[in-house]
mmCIF file of C-alpha atoms and ligand atoms in Angstrom:
data_model
loop_
_atom_site.group_PDB
_atom_site.id
_atom_site.type_symbol
_atom_site.label_atom_id
_atom_site.label_comp_id
_atom_site.label_asym_id
_atom_site.label_seq_id
_atom_site.Cartn_x
_atom_site.Cartn_y
_atom_site.Cartn_z
ATOM 1 C CA MET A 1 11.112 -14.618 10.772
ATOM 2 C CA LYS A 2 7.979 -13.771 9.014
ATOM 3 C CA LYS A 3 8.067 -11.742 5.912
ATOM 4 C CA LEU A 4 7.542 -8.159 6.411
ATOM 5 C CA TYR A 5 6.163 -5.790 3.599
ATOM 6 C CA PHE A 6 7.517 -2.840 2.605
ATOM 7 C CA GLY A 7 6.455 -0.064 0.286
ATOM 8 C CA SER A 8 6.469 3.296 -1.045
ATOM 9 C CA ASN A 9 4.561 4.938 -3.400
ATOM 10 C CA LEU A 10 7.077 7.792 -5.181
ATOM 11 C CA LYS A 11 3.688 9.606 -6.342
ATOM 12 C CA MET A 12 4.154 12.089 -8.346
ATOM 13 C CA TYR A 13 8.195 12.881 -7.967
ATOM 14 C CA LYS A 14 10.932 11.197 -9.718
ATOM 15 C CA ASN A 15 10.941 11.778 -13.284
ATOM 16 C CA ARG A 16 11.403 8.261 -15.607
ATOM 17 C CA LYS A 17 15.416 8.192 -15.408
ATOM 18 C CA GLU A 18 15.341 9.220 -11.454
ATOM 19 C CA THR A 19 12.860 6.736 -10.999
ATOM 20 C CA VAL A 20 15.070 3.645 -12.648
ATOM 21 C CA LEU A 21 18.430 4.968 -10.967
ATOM 22 C CA TYR A 22 16.277 4.715 -7.613
ATOM 23 C CA LEU A 23 15.033 1.235 -7.752
ATOM 24 C CA GLN A 24 18.167 0.023 -9.544
ATOM 25 C CA GLU A 25 20.375 1.928 -6.554
ATOM 26 C CA LEU A 26 17.195 0.024 -3.968
ATOM 27 C CA ALA A 27 17.543 -2.899 -5.435
ATOM 28 C CA GLU A 28 21.131 -3.293 -5.371
ATOM 29 C CA LEU A 29 21.408 -2.617 -1.592
ATOM 30 C CA THR A 30 18.694 -4.968 -0.139
ATOM 31 C CA LYS A 31 19.601 -7.693 -2.540
ATOM 32 C CA ASP A 32 21.122 -9.440 0.313
ATOM 33 C CA ILE A 33 17.764 -9.466 2.299
ATOM 34 C CA SER A 34 16.468 -12.807 1.487
ATOM 35 C CA ARG A 35 13.092 -12.450 -0.552
ATOM 36 C CA GLU A 36 11.566 -14.954 1.732
ATOM 37 C CA GLU A 37 11.415 -12.759 4.402
ATOM 38 C CA LEU A 38 10.848 -9.621 2.851
ATOM 39 C CA HIS A 39 8.231 -8.040 0.334
ATOM 40 C CA LEU A 40 9.348 -5.001 -1.366
ATOM 41 C CA PHE A 41 7.143 -2.772 -3.430
ATOM 42 C CA ILE A 42 7.570 0.462 -5.629
ATOM 43 C CA ILE A 43 4.590 2.381 -7.036
ATOM 44 C CA PRO A 44 5.888 4.915 -9.133
ATOM 45 C CA SER A 45 4.131 7.528 -11.514
ATOM 46 C CA TYR A 46 2.397 6.304 -14.784
ATOM 47 C CA THR A 47 4.810 7.914 -16.738
ATOM 48 C CA SER A 48 8.179 6.123 -14.995
ATOM 49 C CA LEU A 49 6.351 3.072 -15.046
ATOM 50 C CA GLU A 50 7.285 1.303 -18.555
ATOM 51 C CA GLY A 51 10.999 1.476 -17.364
ATOM 52 C CA ALA A 52 10.515 0.729 -13.610
ATOM 53 C CA ALA A 53 8.486 -2.511 -14.453
ATOM 54 C CA GLU A 54 11.389 -3.137 -18.076
ATOM 55 C CA GLU A 55 14.274 -2.367 -16.074
ATOM 56 C CA THR A 56 13.928 -4.100 -12.214
ATOM 57 C CA ASP A 57 14.843 -7.373 -10.966
ATOM 58 C CA ARG A 58 11.099 -7.772 -9.849
ATOM 59 C CA SER A 59 12.521 -10.759 -7.986
ATOM 60 C CA LEU A 60 13.786 -7.949 -5.332
ATOM 61 C CA ILE A 61 11.422 -5.444 -6.223
ATOM 62 C CA GLN A 62 7.764 -5.060 -7.114
ATOM 63 C CA ILE A 63 5.941 -3.050 -9.326
ATOM 64 C CA GLY A 64 2.796 -0.897 -9.095
ATOM 65 C CA ALA A 65 0.387 1.278 -10.123
ATOM 66 C CA GLN A 66 -0.625 4.225 -8.413
ATOM 67 C CA ASN A 67 -4.563 4.038 -9.823
ATOM 68 C CA MET A 68 -6.636 2.229 -12.553
ATOM 69 C CA CYS A 69 -9.952 3.020 -14.129
ATOM 70 C CA TRP A 70 -12.619 -0.116 -13.853
ATOM 71 C CA GLU A 71 -13.467 -0.144 -17.454
ATOM 72 C CA ASP A 72 -10.968 -2.217 -19.800
ATOM 73 C CA GLN A 73 -11.792 0.906 -23.122
ATOM 74 C CA GLY A 74 -14.477 3.666 -23.450
ATOM 75 C CA GLN A 75 -14.566 7.017 -22.658
ATOM 76 C CA PHE A 76 -12.819 8.111 -20.531
ATOM 77 C CA THR A 77 -10.305 10.438 -20.999
ATOM 78 C CA GLY A 78 -7.347 10.970 -18.783
ATOM 79 C CA GLU A 79 -7.635 7.707 -17.084
ATOM 80 C CA ILE A 80 -5.203 4.267 -17.747
ATOM 81 C CA SER A 81 -7.299 1.290 -18.239
ATOM 82 C CA PRO A 82 -6.235 -2.285 -16.443
ATOM 83 C CA LEU A 83 -5.828 -3.599 -20.249
ATOM 84 C CA MET A 84 -2.843 -1.259 -20.518
ATOM 85 C CA LEU A 85 -1.261 -1.394 -17.012
ATOM 86 C CA LYS A 86 -1.548 -5.511 -18.098
ATOM 87 C CA GLU A 87 0.838 -4.445 -21.233
ATOM 88 C CA MET A 88 3.517 -2.958 -18.691
ATOM 89 C CA ASN A 89 3.315 -6.574 -16.843
ATOM 90 C CA LEU A 90 2.859 -4.894 -13.870
ATOM 91 C CA ASP A 91 2.801 -6.916 -10.136
ATOM 92 C CA LEU A 92 0.355 -5.022 -8.023
ATOM 93 C CA VAL A 93 -1.857 -1.779 -8.678
ATOM 94 C CA MET A 94 -2.601 0.536 -5.624
ATOM 95 C CA ILE A 95 -6.672 1.857 -5.515
ATOM 96 C CA GLY A 96 -7.500 3.768 -3.096
ATOM 97 C CA HIS A 97 -4.756 5.784 -1.754
ATOM 98 C CA SER A 98 -5.841 9.208 0.538
ATOM 99 C CA GLU A 99 -5.221 11.499 -2.468
ATOM 100 C CA ARG A 100 -7.454 9.641 -4.836
ATOM 101 C CA ARG A 101 -10.180 10.021 -2.291
ATOM 102 C CA HIS A 102 -9.617 13.376 -0.583
ATOM 103 C CA VAL A 103 -8.024 15.972 -3.897
ATOM 104 C CA PHE A 104 -9.649 13.548 -6.485
ATOM 105 C CA ARG A 105 -13.132 13.056 -4.875
ATOM 106 C CA GLU A 106 -13.014 9.229 -5.259
ATOM 107 C CA THR A 107 -15.632 7.314 -3.708
ATOM 108 C CA ASP A 108 -15.756 4.034 -1.690
ATOM 109 C CA VAL A 109 -18.325 2.978 -4.623
ATOM 110 C CA GLU A 110 -15.763 4.051 -7.264
ATOM 111 C CA GLU A 111 -13.100 1.986 -5.312
ATOM 112 C CA ASN A 112 -15.037 -0.877 -5.257
ATOM 113 C CA LYS A 113 -15.061 -1.077 -9.245
ATOM 114 C CA LYS A 114 -11.534 -0.247 -9.611
ATOM 115 C CA VAL A 115 -10.487 -2.991 -6.650
ATOM 116 C CA GLN A 116 -13.366 -6.074 -8.411
ATOM 117 C CA ALA A 117 -11.792 -4.380 -11.972
ATOM 118 C CA ALA A 118 -8.021 -5.233 -11.138
ATOM 119 C CA LEU A 119 -8.849 -8.748 -9.431
ATOM 120 C CA LYS A 120 -10.841 -9.765 -11.849
ATOM 121 C CA HIS A 121 -7.262 -9.060 -13.931
ATOM 122 C CA GLY A 122 -5.363 -10.560 -12.252
ATOM 123 C CA PHE A 123 -3.231 -7.988 -10.000
ATOM 124 C CA ARG A 124 -2.797 -8.018 -6.510
ATOM 125 C CA THR A 125 -4.296 -5.222 -4.853
ATOM 126 C CA LEU A 126 -3.615 -2.976 -2.813
ATOM 127 C CA LEU A 127 -6.893 -0.920 -1.250
ATOM 128 C CA CYS A 128 -6.127 1.916 1.198
ATOM 129 C CA ILE A 129 -8.236 3.419 3.896
ATOM 130 C CA GLY A 130 -8.077 5.571 6.547
ATOM 131 C CA GLU A 131 -10.149 7.901 7.992
ATOM 132 C CA THR A 132 -9.765 11.639 8.114
ATOM 133 C CA ALA A 133 -8.961 14.040 11.278
ATOM 134 C CA GLU A 134 -12.726 15.287 11.561
ATOM 135 C CA GLU A 135 -13.931 11.681 11.623
ATOM 136 C CA LYS A 136 -11.184 10.664 14.296
ATOM 137 C CA GLU A 137 -12.145 13.190 16.468
ATOM 138 C CA TYR A 138 -16.025 12.484 15.997
ATOM 139 C CA GLY A 139 -15.429 8.925 17.634
ATOM 140 C CA ILE A 140 -16.154 7.085 14.312
ATOM 141 C CA SER A 141 -12.922 5.918 12.960
ATOM 142 C CA ARG A 142 -12.891 2.442 13.215
ATOM 143 C CA GLU A 143 -16.983 2.764 11.795
ATOM 144 C CA VAL A 144 -15.261 4.831 9.004
ATOM 145 C CA LEU A 145 -12.747 1.619 8.779
ATOM 146 C CA ARG A 146 -15.509 -1.054 8.542
ATOM 147 C CA LYS A 147 -17.469 0.862 5.806
ATOM 148 C CA GLN A 148 -14.597 1.378 3.266
ATOM 149 C CA LEU A 149 -13.894 -2.188 3.748
ATOM 150 C CA ILE A 150 -17.104 -3.808 3.273
ATOM 151 C CA VAL A 151 -18.291 -1.314 0.020
ATOM 152 C CA GLY A 152 -14.901 -1.110 -0.822
ATOM 153 C CA PHE A 153 -14.437 -5.421 -1.005
ATOM 154 C CA HIS A 154 -18.104 -5.270 -1.420
ATOM 155 C CA ASN A 155 -18.934 -8.568 -4.096
ATOM 156 C CA VAL A 156 -15.464 -10.389 -3.989
ATOM 157 C CA SER A 157 -15.338 -13.467 -3.323
ATOM 158 C CA PRO A 158 -13.038 -15.027 -1.020
ATOM 159 C CA ALA A 159 -10.718 -16.826 -3.678
ATOM 160 C CA TYR A 160 -9.428 -13.376 -4.849
ATOM 161 C CA ALA A 161 -8.016 -12.853 -0.633
ATOM 162 C CA LYS A 162 -4.557 -14.266 -1.648
ATOM 163 C CA ASN A 163 -4.067 -11.530 -3.734
ATOM 164 C CA ILE A 164 -5.568 -8.370 -1.670
ATOM 165 C CA TRP A 165 -3.607 -6.131 0.193
ATOM 166 C CA VAL A 166 -4.193 -3.305 2.700
ATOM 167 C CA ALA A 167 -3.056 0.001 3.787
ATOM 168 C CA TYR A 168 -3.426 1.516 6.809
ATOM 169 C CA GLU A 169 -3.299 5.403 6.318
ATOM 170 C CA PRO A 170 -5.010 7.968 8.386
ATOM 171 C CA VAL A 171 -5.432 11.135 6.292
ATOM 172 C CA TRP A 172 -4.571 13.417 9.112
ATOM 173 C CA SER A 173 -1.266 11.203 9.486
ATOM 174 C CA ILE A 174 -0.020 11.765 6.072
ATOM 175 C CA GLY A 175 3.005 14.044 4.173
ATOM 176 C CA VAL A 176 4.534 16.924 5.080
ATOM 177 C CA ASN A 177 1.583 18.076 7.764
ATOM 178 C CA GLY A 178 0.619 15.170 8.927
ATOM 179 C CA THR A 179 0.905 13.661 12.463
ATOM 180 C CA PRO A 180 2.169 9.432 12.196
ATOM 181 C CA ALA A 181 -0.455 7.845 14.350
ATOM 182 C CA SER A 182 0.685 6.326 17.734
ATOM 183 C CA PRO A 183 2.014 2.717 17.848
ATOM 184 C CA ASP A 184 -0.639 1.652 20.092
ATOM 185 C CA TYR A 185 -3.284 3.869 18.365
ATOM 186 C CA ALA A 186 -1.942 1.996 14.956
ATOM 187 C CA GLU A 187 -2.546 -1.605 16.329
ATOM 188 C CA GLU A 188 -6.259 -0.724 17.801
ATOM 189 C CA MET A 189 -7.119 0.559 13.962
ATOM 190 C CA HIS A 190 -5.444 -2.482 12.039
ATOM 191 C CA LYS A 191 -7.133 -4.721 14.563
ATOM 192 C CA VAL A 192 -10.762 -3.290 13.688
ATOM 193 C CA ILE A 193 -9.139 -3.657 10.312
ATOM 194 C CA LYS A 194 -8.342 -7.563 10.265
ATOM 195 C CA GLU A 195 -11.628 -8.169 12.419
ATOM 196 C CA CYS A 196 -13.183 -7.105 9.990
ATOM 197 C CA LEU A 197 -11.746 -9.007 7.079
ATOM 198 C CA TYR A 198 -12.110 -11.621 8.582
ATOM 199 C CA GLU A 199 -15.871 -11.678 8.840
ATOM 200 C CA LEU A 200 -15.473 -10.871 4.465
ATOM 201 C CA PHE A 201 -13.181 -13.123 3.620
ATOM 202 C CA GLY A 202 -13.668 -15.923 6.696
ATOM 203 C CA GLU A 203 -10.315 -17.594 7.321
ATOM 204 C CA SER A 204 -8.788 -16.325 3.861
ATOM 205 C CA GLY A 205 -9.185 -12.744 5.170
ATOM 206 C CA ASN A 206 -6.619 -14.073 8.018
ATOM 207 C CA GLU A 207 -3.606 -14.138 5.262
ATOM 208 C CA ILE A 208 -4.536 -10.730 3.956
ATOM 209 C CA PRO A 209 -1.021 -8.105 5.128
ATOM 210 C CA VAL A 210 -2.124 -5.217 6.291
ATOM 211 C CA LEU A 211 0.760 -2.097 6.253
ATOM 212 C CA TYR A 212 0.512 1.063 8.210
ATOM 213 C CA GLY A 213 1.129 4.240 6.468
ATOM 214 C CA GLY A 214 1.392 7.607 7.186
ATOM 215 C CA SER A 215 4.892 9.527 8.253
ATOM 216 C CA VAL A 216 6.513 6.529 8.926
ATOM 217 C CA ASN A 217 10.166 7.502 9.838
ATOM 218 C CA PRO A 218 13.121 6.227 11.548
ATOM 219 C CA GLY A 219 11.928 7.303 14.531
ATOM 220 C CA ASN A 220 8.822 5.444 14.921
ATOM 221 C CA ALA A 221 8.976 2.497 12.252
ATOM 222 C CA ASN A 222 11.162 0.205 14.497
ATOM 223 C CA GLU A 223 8.068 0.359 17.762
ATOM 224 C CA LEU A 224 5.661 0.232 14.760
ATOM 225 C CA ILE A 225 6.544 -3.289 13.218
ATOM 226 C CA THR A 226 6.318 -4.921 16.988
ATOM 227 C CA LYS A 227 2.630 -4.828 16.565
ATOM 228 C CA GLU A 228 0.562 -7.824 16.332
ATOM 229 C CA SER A 229 -1.400 -6.983 13.776
ATOM 230 C CA VAL A 230 1.418 -4.626 11.918
ATOM 231 C CA ASP A 231 2.572 -6.362 8.839
ATOM 232 C CA GLY A 232 4.504 -4.094 7.367
ATOM 233 C CA LEU A 233 4.857 -0.594 6.230
ATOM 234 C CA PHE A 234 4.152 2.118 3.607
ATOM 235 C CA VAL A 235 6.192 4.809 3.393
ATOM 236 C CA GLY A 236 6.303 7.836 1.937
ATOM 237 C CA ARG A 237 9.041 10.454 2.139
ATOM 238 C CA ALA A 238 11.380 8.483 3.670
ATOM 239 C CA ALA A 239 11.337 6.158 1.292
ATOM 240 C CA TRP A 240 12.485 8.663 -1.689
ATOM 241 C CA ASN A 241 16.241 8.102 -0.702
ATOM 242 C CA ALA A 242 17.633 4.200 -1.319
ATOM 243 C CA LYS A 243 19.782 4.484 1.424
ATOM 244 C CA LYS A 244 17.672 5.607 3.895
ATOM 245 C CA PHE A 245 14.766 3.568 2.518
ATOM 246 C CA ASN A 246 17.541 0.335 2.885
ATOM 247 C CA ALA A 247 18.701 1.488 6.269
ATOM 248 C CA LEU A 248 15.141 1.890 7.928
ATOM 249 C CA ILE A 249 14.188 -1.702 6.487
ATOM 250 C CA ARG A 250 17.342 -3.134 7.949
ATOM 251 C CA ASP A 251 16.749 -1.216 11.502
ATOM 252 C CA VAL A 252 12.713 -2.420 11.985
ATOM 253 C CA ARG A 253 14.091 -6.140 10.652
ATOM 254 C CA LYS A 254 16.636 -5.787 13.439
ATOM 255 C CA SER A 255 14.108 -4.803 15.529
ATOM 256 C CA TYR A 256 11.566 -7.258 14.644
ATOM 257 C CA ASN A 257 13.833 -10.108 15.108
ATOM 258 C CA ASN A 258 15.028 -9.010 18.430
ATOM 259 C CA GLN A 259 11.228 -9.392 20.059
ATOM 260 C CA GLU A 260 10.728 -12.732 18.509
HETATM 261 C C1 PEP B 301 1.750 7.884 2.277
HETATM 262 O O1 PEP B 301 0.999 9.555 1.513
HETATM 263 O O2 PEP B 301 0.862 7.086 1.252
HETATM 264 C C2 PEP B 301 2.742 8.488 2.534
HETATM 265 C C3 PEP B 301 2.278 7.009 3.843
HETATM 266 O O3 PEP B 301 2.712 9.469 2.871
HETATM 267 P P1 PEP B 301 4.271 9.807 4.320
HETATM 268 O O4 PEP B 301 4.849 8.406 4.376
HETATM 269 O O5 PEP B 301 5.545 10.921 3.492
HETATM 270 O O6 PEP B 301 3.021 11.008 5.344
#
């Protein structure tokens, strides 16, 4: 069975104690699933990161940060440097989540600086991309995704491709008011993304996993994973209860196995 990727961004939910308990429960519930077939990662809030990193069995669950500054140090009040994240021995850094782009107005050029810094510092880098409802309406989803990838990975050598993951999260699909993308639409966009990654990185681009995120739930997860270009699921609300996330992971794996 191919390795499937499952992850969740805890956003600004769960304090340190809740995060550690959640991670321990999730690790316990999923520990019988071979990590040759499952890549599981969780991205807690900054204040929970240290506890999460120290108290989680990292062979079962990888831990990542939600954002990062591109500079090592300096006059950047409120930012967190790659060196500070390195002290916590994290596995990955997420860059360009939809809320960073649209609530905090981060640009593709800034995401590129962060991507370059994260890769330079040895972090696995998860770049999130996705078009808005308006961009979809104008029929420019493909162009938007390509621009986010081309600028986001500007000046990134193919040698780094093994440390890159991409999450496709259409802005209109995320959160309580989101409408999940249909599995066919997700597949179409994942194909565009994979073609672009090949253009950017050559053969090594084919190895970059592309995850779908945006209102993934027990009702749509199984069909999404059967799509050829969907390598994993990046889940928000439906993952924040360890038992429910475990059940979703198991169900999805079963659907995937059945179609193989
Ligand atoms: C997200 O915010 O990245 C996300 C995927 O959230 P949800 O699954 O809750 O839509």
